[in-house]
Short mmCIF file of C-alpha atoms and ligand atoms in Angstrom, two decimals:
data_model
loop_
_atom_site.label_atom_id
_atom_site.label_comp_id
_atom_site.label_asym_id
_atom_site.label_seq_id
_atom_site.Cartn_x
_atom_site.Cartn_y
_atom_site.Cartn_z
CA MET D 1 98.05 101.93 73.54
CA PRO D 2 97.16 105.05 75.51
CA ASP D 3 94.11 106.95 74.25
CA GLN D 4 95.25 109.35 71.53
CA LYS D 5 92.85 112.25 71.86
CA ASP D 6 91.65 112.29 75.42
CA PRO D 7 91.31 116.03 76.16
CA GLN D 8 91.94 115.31 79.86
CA THR D 9 95.36 113.95 79.09
CA THR D 10 96.96 115.96 76.31
CA GLY D 11 100.64 116.70 77.00
CA ALA D 12 102.26 119.60 78.78
CA SER D 13 100.92 123.03 77.95
CA SER D 14 102.52 125.27 80.57
CA THR D 15 106.14 126.29 80.52
CA GLY D 16 108.34 128.33 82.77
CA ARG D 17 106.46 127.93 86.06
CA ASP D 18 108.12 128.01 89.49
CA VAL D 19 107.56 124.80 91.41
CA ALA D 20 109.03 123.25 94.54
CA VAL D 21 109.98 119.64 95.24
CA LEU D 22 110.56 118.83 98.92
CA GLY D 23 112.64 115.74 99.67
CA GLY D 24 116.04 114.99 98.12
CA GLY D 25 115.76 111.20 97.73
CA SER D 26 115.29 109.13 94.60
CA PHE D 27 111.72 110.15 93.87
CA GLY D 28 112.20 113.84 94.63
CA THR D 29 115.15 113.76 92.24
CA ALA D 30 113.17 111.95 89.53
CA MET D 31 110.25 114.36 89.68
CA SER D 32 112.57 117.39 89.77
CA LYS D 33 114.10 116.06 86.57
CA VAL D 34 110.73 115.70 84.78
CA LEU D 35 109.69 119.20 85.87
CA ALA D 36 113.01 120.77 84.80
CA ASP D 37 112.96 118.86 81.48
CA ASN D 38 109.52 120.42 80.93
CA GLY D 39 111.03 123.91 81.26
CA HIS D 40 110.03 124.72 84.84
CA THR D 41 112.17 126.28 87.54
CA VAL D 42 112.46 123.70 90.30
CA HIS D 43 113.23 124.83 93.85
CA PHE D 44 114.51 121.51 95.14
CA TRP D 45 114.61 121.35 98.95
CA MET D 46 116.58 118.82 100.95
CA ARG D 47 117.95 118.95 104.48
CA ASP D 48 121.49 117.84 103.63
CA LYS D 49 123.84 120.78 102.86
CA THR D 50 126.49 118.60 101.27
CA GLN D 51 123.92 117.19 98.88
CA VAL D 52 122.81 120.72 97.95
CA GLU D 53 126.42 121.69 97.24
CA GLU D 54 126.95 118.60 95.15
CA ILE D 55 123.86 119.18 93.00
CA ARG D 56 124.76 122.87 92.64
CA ASN D 57 128.29 122.02 91.48
CA THR D 58 127.73 118.86 89.45
CA ASP D 59 123.95 118.62 88.72
CA VAL D 60 124.08 115.11 90.20
CA ASN D 61 122.51 113.65 93.37
CA SER D 62 125.03 110.83 93.65
CA ARG D 63 123.68 109.19 96.83
CA TYR D 64 120.18 108.62 95.42
CA MET D 65 120.52 108.88 91.63
CA PRO D 66 124.15 108.26 90.66
CA GLY D 67 125.10 109.18 87.10
CA VAL D 68 121.89 111.13 86.42
CA LYS D 69 122.36 114.77 85.38
CA LEU D 70 119.68 117.23 86.41
CA GLU D 71 119.55 119.51 83.41
CA GLY D 72 117.51 122.69 83.14
CA ASP D 73 116.73 125.07 85.97
CA VAL D 74 117.02 123.01 89.15
CA GLN D 75 117.86 125.11 92.21
CA PRO D 76 118.82 122.92 95.18
CA THR D 77 118.37 124.54 98.59
CA THR D 78 118.15 123.87 102.32
CA ASP D 79 115.78 126.85 102.69
CA LEU D 80 112.31 125.26 102.71
CA ALA D 81 110.43 128.51 103.33
CA GLY D 82 112.19 130.17 100.38
CA ALA D 83 111.44 127.24 98.06
CA VAL D 84 107.74 127.11 99.00
CA ASP D 85 107.39 130.89 98.82
CA LYS D 86 108.49 130.96 95.17
CA ALA D 87 106.39 127.97 94.05
CA GLU D 88 102.98 127.84 92.40
CA VAL D 89 102.82 124.11 93.07
CA VAL D 90 104.66 122.15 95.78
CA PHE D 91 105.43 118.41 95.43
CA LEU D 92 106.24 116.42 98.57
CA ALA D 93 108.54 113.38 98.35
CA ILE D 94 109.26 112.95 102.05
CA PRO D 95 109.01 109.48 103.62
CA SER D 96 105.81 108.95 105.63
CA LYS D 97 107.66 108.74 108.95
CA ALA D 98 108.93 112.34 108.60
CA PHE D 99 106.05 113.79 106.57
CA ARG D 100 103.92 115.44 109.27
CA ALA D 101 106.89 116.82 111.20
CA VAL D 102 108.25 118.62 108.12
CA ILE D 103 104.85 120.05 107.13
CA ARG D 104 103.93 121.06 110.68
CA GLU D 105 107.21 122.86 111.25
CA HIS D 106 106.69 124.87 108.05
CA SER D 107 102.89 125.14 107.88
CA LYS D 108 103.04 128.94 107.97
CA ASP D 109 105.24 129.01 104.86
CA PHE D 110 102.44 127.71 102.62
CA ALA D 111 100.15 130.26 100.97
CA ASP D 112 96.34 130.22 100.96
CA GLY D 113 95.15 128.22 97.94
CA GLN D 114 98.64 126.96 97.06
CA ILE D 115 98.58 123.59 95.30
CA VAL D 116 100.34 120.90 97.35
CA ILE D 117 100.77 117.39 95.96
CA SER D 118 101.89 114.35 97.95
CA LEU D 119 104.11 111.82 96.15
CA THR D 120 104.55 109.72 99.29
CA LYS D 121 103.26 106.12 99.45
CA GLY D 122 102.88 105.42 103.14
CA ILE D 123 100.63 105.65 106.19
CA GLU D 124 101.16 107.53 109.46
CA GLU D 125 101.33 105.27 112.48
CA LEU D 126 99.19 107.33 114.85
CA GLY D 127 95.57 107.21 113.67
CA PHE D 128 96.25 105.42 110.37
CA LYS D 129 96.38 108.71 108.45
CA LEU D 130 97.23 109.03 104.76
CA MET D 131 99.45 111.92 103.65
CA SER D 132 96.57 113.90 102.13
CA GLU D 133 94.77 113.66 105.48
CA ILE D 134 97.88 115.01 107.20
CA LEU D 135 97.97 117.89 104.72
CA GLN D 136 94.28 118.54 105.32
CA GLU D 137 94.96 118.76 109.04
CA GLU D 138 98.18 120.79 108.91
CA ILE D 139 97.58 123.11 105.94
CA PRO D 140 93.81 123.08 105.24
CA ARG D 141 94.18 126.45 103.44
CA CYS D 142 95.98 124.69 100.57
CA ARG D 143 94.57 122.80 97.59
CA ILE D 144 95.62 119.19 97.99
CA GLY D 145 96.25 116.31 95.62
CA VAL D 146 98.14 113.02 95.46
CA LEU D 147 100.19 111.52 92.67
CA SER D 148 100.54 107.74 92.54
CA GLY D 149 101.07 105.02 89.95
CA PRO D 150 103.65 102.62 88.49
CA ASN D 151 106.52 105.08 88.79
CA LEU D 152 109.91 103.53 89.44
CA ALA D 153 112.21 106.52 89.90
CA GLY D 154 115.14 104.82 88.18
CA GLU D 155 113.12 104.43 84.97
CA ILE D 156 111.65 107.94 84.98
CA VAL D 157 115.13 109.51 85.04
CA ASN D 158 115.98 107.46 81.91
CA LYS D 159 112.86 108.87 80.24
CA ASP D 160 111.36 105.37 79.98
CA LEU D 161 107.69 105.64 79.02
CA THR D 162 105.66 106.09 82.19
CA ALA D 163 102.10 106.90 83.27
CA THR D 164 100.79 108.09 86.61
CA VAL D 165 97.61 109.32 88.29
CA ILE D 166 96.82 112.70 89.80
CA ALA D 167 93.96 112.42 92.27
CA ALA D 168 92.28 115.57 93.56
CA LYS D 169 88.75 116.75 94.14
CA ASP D 170 89.48 120.12 92.55
CA PRO D 171 89.64 119.91 88.72
CA GLU D 172 92.05 122.87 88.59
CA VAL D 173 94.52 120.92 90.70
CA ARG D 174 94.27 117.92 88.38
CA ARG D 175 94.73 120.07 85.31
CA ALA D 176 97.67 122.02 86.81
CA VAL D 177 99.56 118.80 87.56
CA GLN D 178 98.80 117.29 84.16
CA ASP D 179 100.11 120.47 82.53
CA LEU D 180 103.27 120.63 84.64
CA LEU D 181 104.32 116.99 84.37
CA GLY D 182 102.90 115.66 81.09
CA CYS D 183 105.44 115.19 78.28
CA GLU D 184 106.46 112.70 75.61
CA TYR D 185 107.63 110.12 78.14
CA PHE D 186 105.34 110.91 81.11
CA ARG D 187 101.52 110.76 80.97
CA VAL D 188 99.31 111.92 83.81
CA TYR D 189 95.81 110.44 84.10
CA ALA D 190 93.20 111.90 86.46
CA ASN D 191 91.03 110.49 89.25
CA VAL D 192 88.82 112.02 91.96
CA ASP D 193 89.11 109.13 94.41
CA VAL D 194 91.95 110.64 96.45
CA TYR D 195 91.64 108.12 99.27
CA GLY D 196 91.60 105.09 96.94
CA VAL D 197 94.55 106.25 94.82
CA GLU D 198 96.62 107.06 97.87
CA LEU D 199 95.77 103.91 99.79
CA ALA D 200 96.51 101.75 96.73
CA GLY D 201 100.02 103.25 96.50
CA ALA D 202 100.72 102.45 100.14
CA LEU D 203 99.18 98.95 100.17
CA LYS D 204 100.91 97.60 97.08
CA ASN D 205 104.27 97.86 98.85
CA ILE D 206 103.21 94.98 101.11
CA TYR D 207 102.54 92.69 98.14
CA ALA D 208 105.82 93.76 96.52
CA ILE D 209 107.60 92.35 99.57
CA VAL D 210 105.55 89.13 99.31
CA SER D 211 106.41 88.85 95.60
CA GLY D 212 110.12 89.39 96.23
CA LEU D 213 109.99 86.62 98.79
CA ALA D 214 108.23 84.29 96.32
CA ALA D 215 110.85 85.08 93.65
CA ALA D 216 113.68 84.24 96.04
CA LEU D 217 112.06 80.86 96.67
CA ASP D 218 111.54 80.29 92.94
CA LEU D 219 107.86 79.48 93.44
CA GLY D 220 107.09 79.72 89.72
CA GLU D 221 105.05 81.81 87.29
CA ASN D 222 101.64 80.52 88.41
CA ALA D 223 102.43 81.48 91.99
CA LYS D 224 103.50 84.94 90.83
CA ALA D 225 100.14 85.50 89.14
CA MET D 226 98.24 84.08 92.10
CA LEU D 227 100.01 86.40 94.54
CA ILE D 228 99.48 89.53 92.47
CA THR D 229 95.80 88.76 91.87
CA ARG D 230 95.02 87.71 95.41
CA GLY D 231 96.99 90.73 96.60
CA LEU D 232 94.71 92.90 94.51
CA ALA D 233 91.62 91.17 95.96
CA GLU D 234 92.92 91.67 99.47
CA MET D 235 93.98 95.30 99.12
CA SER D 236 90.76 96.31 97.40
CA ARG D 237 88.66 94.48 100.04
CA PHE D 238 90.46 96.45 102.74
CA ALA D 239 90.37 99.81 100.93
CA VAL D 240 86.70 99.54 99.98
CA SER D 241 85.80 98.79 103.61
CA LEU D 242 87.45 102.13 104.46
CA GLY D 243 85.59 104.08 101.77
CA ALA D 244 87.73 103.80 98.61
CA ASN D 245 86.10 103.23 95.21
CA PRO D 246 86.75 99.63 94.06
CA MET D 247 87.12 100.79 90.43
CA THR D 248 90.24 102.77 91.36
CA PHE D 249 91.97 99.42 91.84
CA MET D 250 91.45 98.65 88.13
CA GLY D 251 93.53 101.70 87.22
CA LEU D 252 97.19 102.66 87.14
CA ALA D 253 97.37 103.44 90.85
CA GLY D 254 95.92 99.99 91.65
CA VAL D 255 96.73 97.18 89.22
CA GLY D 256 99.40 99.28 87.50
CA ASP D 257 101.51 99.97 90.55
CA LEU D 258 100.91 96.49 91.95
CA VAL D 259 102.21 94.87 88.76
CA VAL D 260 105.35 96.99 88.47
CA THR D 261 106.45 96.60 92.07
CA CYS D 262 105.52 92.90 92.31
CA THR D 263 107.50 91.95 89.21
CA SER D 264 110.62 94.08 89.30
CA PRO D 265 113.78 93.98 91.40
CA LYS D 266 113.94 97.74 90.70
CA SER D 267 111.33 98.03 93.49
CA ARG D 268 112.99 98.42 96.88
CA ASN D 269 110.12 96.68 98.66
CA TYR D 270 110.50 93.71 96.30
CA ARG D 271 114.25 93.67 97.02
CA VAL D 272 113.66 93.57 100.78
CA GLY D 273 111.32 90.57 100.31
CA TYR D 274 113.86 88.88 98.04
CA ALA D 275 116.66 89.33 100.57
CA VAL D 276 114.52 87.88 103.39
CA GLY D 277 113.54 84.99 101.11
CA LYS D 278 117.26 84.30 100.62
CA GLY D 279 117.71 84.08 104.38
CA LYS D 280 118.69 87.66 105.37
CA LYS D 281 117.36 89.19 108.58
CA LEU D 282 114.85 91.99 107.93
CA ASP D 283 117.02 94.63 109.64
CA ASP D 284 120.05 93.66 107.57
CA ALA D 285 118.00 93.70 104.35
CA VAL D 286 116.74 97.23 105.12
CA ALA D 287 120.19 98.47 106.16
CA GLU D 288 121.72 97.16 102.95
CA LEU D 289 119.03 98.89 100.88
CA GLY D 290 119.99 102.33 102.28
CA GLN D 291 116.72 103.81 101.03
CA VAL D 292 113.16 103.79 102.26
CA ALA D 293 110.97 100.64 101.87
CA GLU D 294 107.62 101.94 103.12
CA GLY D 295 106.02 98.48 102.99
CA ILE D 296 107.70 97.22 106.14
CA TYR D 297 105.97 99.92 108.22
CA THR D 298 102.70 99.78 106.25
CA LEU D 299 102.53 96.02 106.88
CA LYS D 300 102.41 96.50 110.67
CA LEU D 301 99.78 99.23 110.48
CA VAL D 302 97.56 97.36 108.01
CA LYS D 303 97.74 94.15 110.02
CA GLU D 304 96.58 96.00 113.16
CA LYS D 305 93.91 97.95 111.30
CA SER D 306 92.53 94.92 109.43
CA GLU D 307 92.23 93.00 112.69
CA ALA D 308 90.57 95.96 114.40
CA ILE D 309 87.93 96.32 111.66
CA GLY D 310 87.59 92.59 110.90
CA ILE D 311 88.86 92.49 107.31
CA TYR D 312 90.34 89.18 106.17
CA MET D 313 93.89 89.74 104.85
CA PRO D 314 95.71 86.39 104.82
CA LEU D 315 98.74 87.64 102.85
CA VAL D 316 99.24 90.53 105.24
CA ARG D 317 98.94 88.20 108.20
CA GLY D 318 101.30 85.63 106.66
CA LEU D 319 103.95 88.20 105.77
CA TYR D 320 103.71 89.74 109.23
CA GLU D 321 104.27 86.35 110.83
CA ILE D 322 107.36 85.81 108.68
CA LEU D 323 108.90 89.27 109.12
CA TYR D 324 108.00 90.02 112.71
CA ASP D 325 107.13 86.74 114.49
CA GLY D 326 109.88 84.54 113.04
CA ALA D 327 107.40 82.08 111.46
CA SER D 328 108.82 79.62 108.95
CA ILE D 329 108.11 80.63 105.35
CA SER D 330 107.08 77.11 104.33
CA ALA D 331 104.62 76.81 107.24
CA VAL D 332 102.99 80.11 106.26
CA ILE D 333 102.75 79.07 102.60
CA ASN D 334 101.21 75.75 103.60
CA SER D 335 98.63 77.39 105.83
CA LEU D 336 97.68 79.87 103.06
CA MET D 337 97.30 77.10 100.48
CA MET D 338 95.23 74.90 102.79
CA SER D 339 92.82 77.59 104.01
CA VAL D 340 89.12 77.38 102.97
CA GLN D 341 88.75 77.65 99.17
CA ASN D 342 86.79 80.74 98.40
CA SER D 343 85.34 83.22 95.89
CA ASP D 344 87.51 84.59 93.06
CA VAL D 345 85.93 88.03 92.63
CA GLU D 346 83.96 88.80 95.76
CA PHE D 347 82.23 91.79 94.18
CA ILE D 348 80.42 89.17 92.01
CA LEU D 349 80.27 86.15 94.35
CA PRO D 350 80.47 87.04 98.06
CA ARG D 351 83.16 85.25 100.06
CA THR D 352 82.31 82.40 102.37
CA ILE D 353 83.22 83.89 105.73
CA SER D 354 86.11 82.04 107.34
CA GLN D 355 88.94 83.75 109.18
N1 LIG A 1 111.63 105.87 94.52
C1 LIG A 1 110.54 105.57 93.84
O1 LIG A 1 110.60 104.89 92.81
C2 LIG A 1 109.22 106.08 94.31
C3 LIG A 1 109.04 106.52 95.62
N2 LIG A 1 107.81 106.96 96.01
C4 LIG A 1 107.58 107.39 97.38
O2 LIG A 1 108.27 108.60 97.62
C5 LIG A 1 108.55 108.72 99.02
C6 LIG A 1 109.99 109.13 99.17
O3 LIG A 1 110.75 108.04 98.70
P1 LIG A 1 112.15 108.09 97.98
O4 LIG A 1 112.51 109.44 97.53
O5 LIG A 1 112.15 107.02 96.99
O6 LIG A 1 113.07 107.67 99.24
P2 LIG A 1 114.63 107.67 99.39
O7 LIG A 1 114.95 106.68 100.44
O8 LIG A 1 115.27 107.55 98.07
O9 LIG A 1 114.92 109.14 99.95
C7 LIG A 1 114.31 109.63 101.10
C8 LIG A 1 114.66 111.10 101.24
O10 LIG A 1 113.92 111.64 102.33
C9 LIG A 1 114.81 112.40 103.12
N3 LIG A 1 114.34 112.49 104.48
C10 LIG A 1 114.19 111.49 105.38
N4 LIG A 1 113.77 111.99 106.55
C11 LIG A 1 113.65 113.33 106.38
C12 LIG A 1 113.29 114.41 107.23
N5 LIG A 1 112.97 114.22 108.50
N6 LIG A 1 113.29 115.66 106.71
C13 LIG A 1 113.64 115.86 105.44
N7 LIG A 1 113.99 114.90 104.59
C14 LIG A 1 114.00 113.64 105.06
C15 LIG A 1 116.13 111.68 102.99
O11 LIG A 1 117.20 112.54 103.36
C16 LIG A 1 116.12 111.35 101.51
O12 LIG A 1 116.55 112.47 100.78
C17 LIG A 1 108.22 107.34 99.63
O13 LIG A 1 106.99 107.41 100.30
C18 LIG A 1 108.11 106.43 98.43
O14 LIG A 1 107.21 105.36 98.64
C19 LIG A 1 106.76 107.03 95.15
C20 LIG A 1 106.90 106.62 93.85
C21 LIG A 1 108.13 106.07 93.34
O1 LIG A 2 106.27 103.03 94.28
C1 LIG A 2 107.15 102.70 93.54
C2 LIG A 2 106.94 102.48 92.10
O2 LIG A 2 105.67 102.86 91.70
C3 LIG A 2 108.50 102.45 94.08
O3 LIG A 2 108.49 101.26 94.76
P1 LIG A 2 109.61 100.96 95.84
O4 LIG A 2 109.44 101.96 96.94
O5 LIG A 2 109.33 99.56 96.25
O6 LIG A 2 110.93 101.11 95.14
#
């Protein structure tokens, strides 16, 4: 059970604020719904005029969240500057590939000290930058945070019980987001390890693809547990080498998000892995999805980065070989199972080095 009287995490206490959500996909829609349900005015920016008209006329974003009514004060718009100008807090749900371009084009529209929160779980190709690092570069005048955790959009819009993590150095930013989003079905926990929380959210997408693949091959329950746990070992090894706090991986943004996306076909990354495991080509699997699966891009970047800095990531390497080099799935599984047997928890017993 969640802690009952944690003063950090008591429910929503602010009503009637103006906020902006940028990005009209499934997660932007889900977070707009939580914010509007909590009594806030949501300036909901998206680039597609037809989608704006549809939400204005029907309260539904049928392409990304069919059948879900956005009740309360949601104001869809294609005017980004206008949305940001009215908002005390801005939430960004723009896929990583487009993230910097959107922020750079509109950097002047953000106010000094404005709170800007990334919801995006990806990595920028050039320079291996996380979204908070992009924000720091493009709008350093703003107060920045990231939100990440086991947060399947399709469940949030049904008001299924959900918890997430706000990570920010500034305690006022953490408190503002807890106040805006917290309610009877959505709990917001706090962390200061911005890099760890954000990197965890991006990395787990890789293991969700691996888990979807394993499910398609019916590898069994033991294999499922092995993949999730070794995925956690691998992602925390990588993240800690880059400066993240290992304890972050014990929390909702680490284990929590890894578990939900590695066990549920509601995860799009899992579905891509499942489709490939059933024999589909990667491009066809992604095209059929029609939504973003950040893990397929993150995989490439993490494979390159881990090789460049010498971090052992056998699951990343194996998945890369399957998705991008045409390796046979059974050969990759065999090579993983027959590699040198090693330490369980390397923070207790160091690994025997063998690449
Ligand atoms: N859907 C989910 O359950 C969750 C998603 N996220 C993250 O949120 C981010 C956004 O994902 P979703 O909303 O789920 O994706 P989606 O595929 O449902 O929607 C993507 C949206 O981004 C828009 N977009 C793409 N390029 C754009 C550009 N250049 N300018 C403006 N808008 C652009 C699309 O028009 C679309 O509205 C991703 O990084 C994802 O990992 C995080 C938590 C949960
Ligand atoms: O990040 C998510 C849930 O926490 C959503 O995962 P997918 O992008 O795989 O759907």
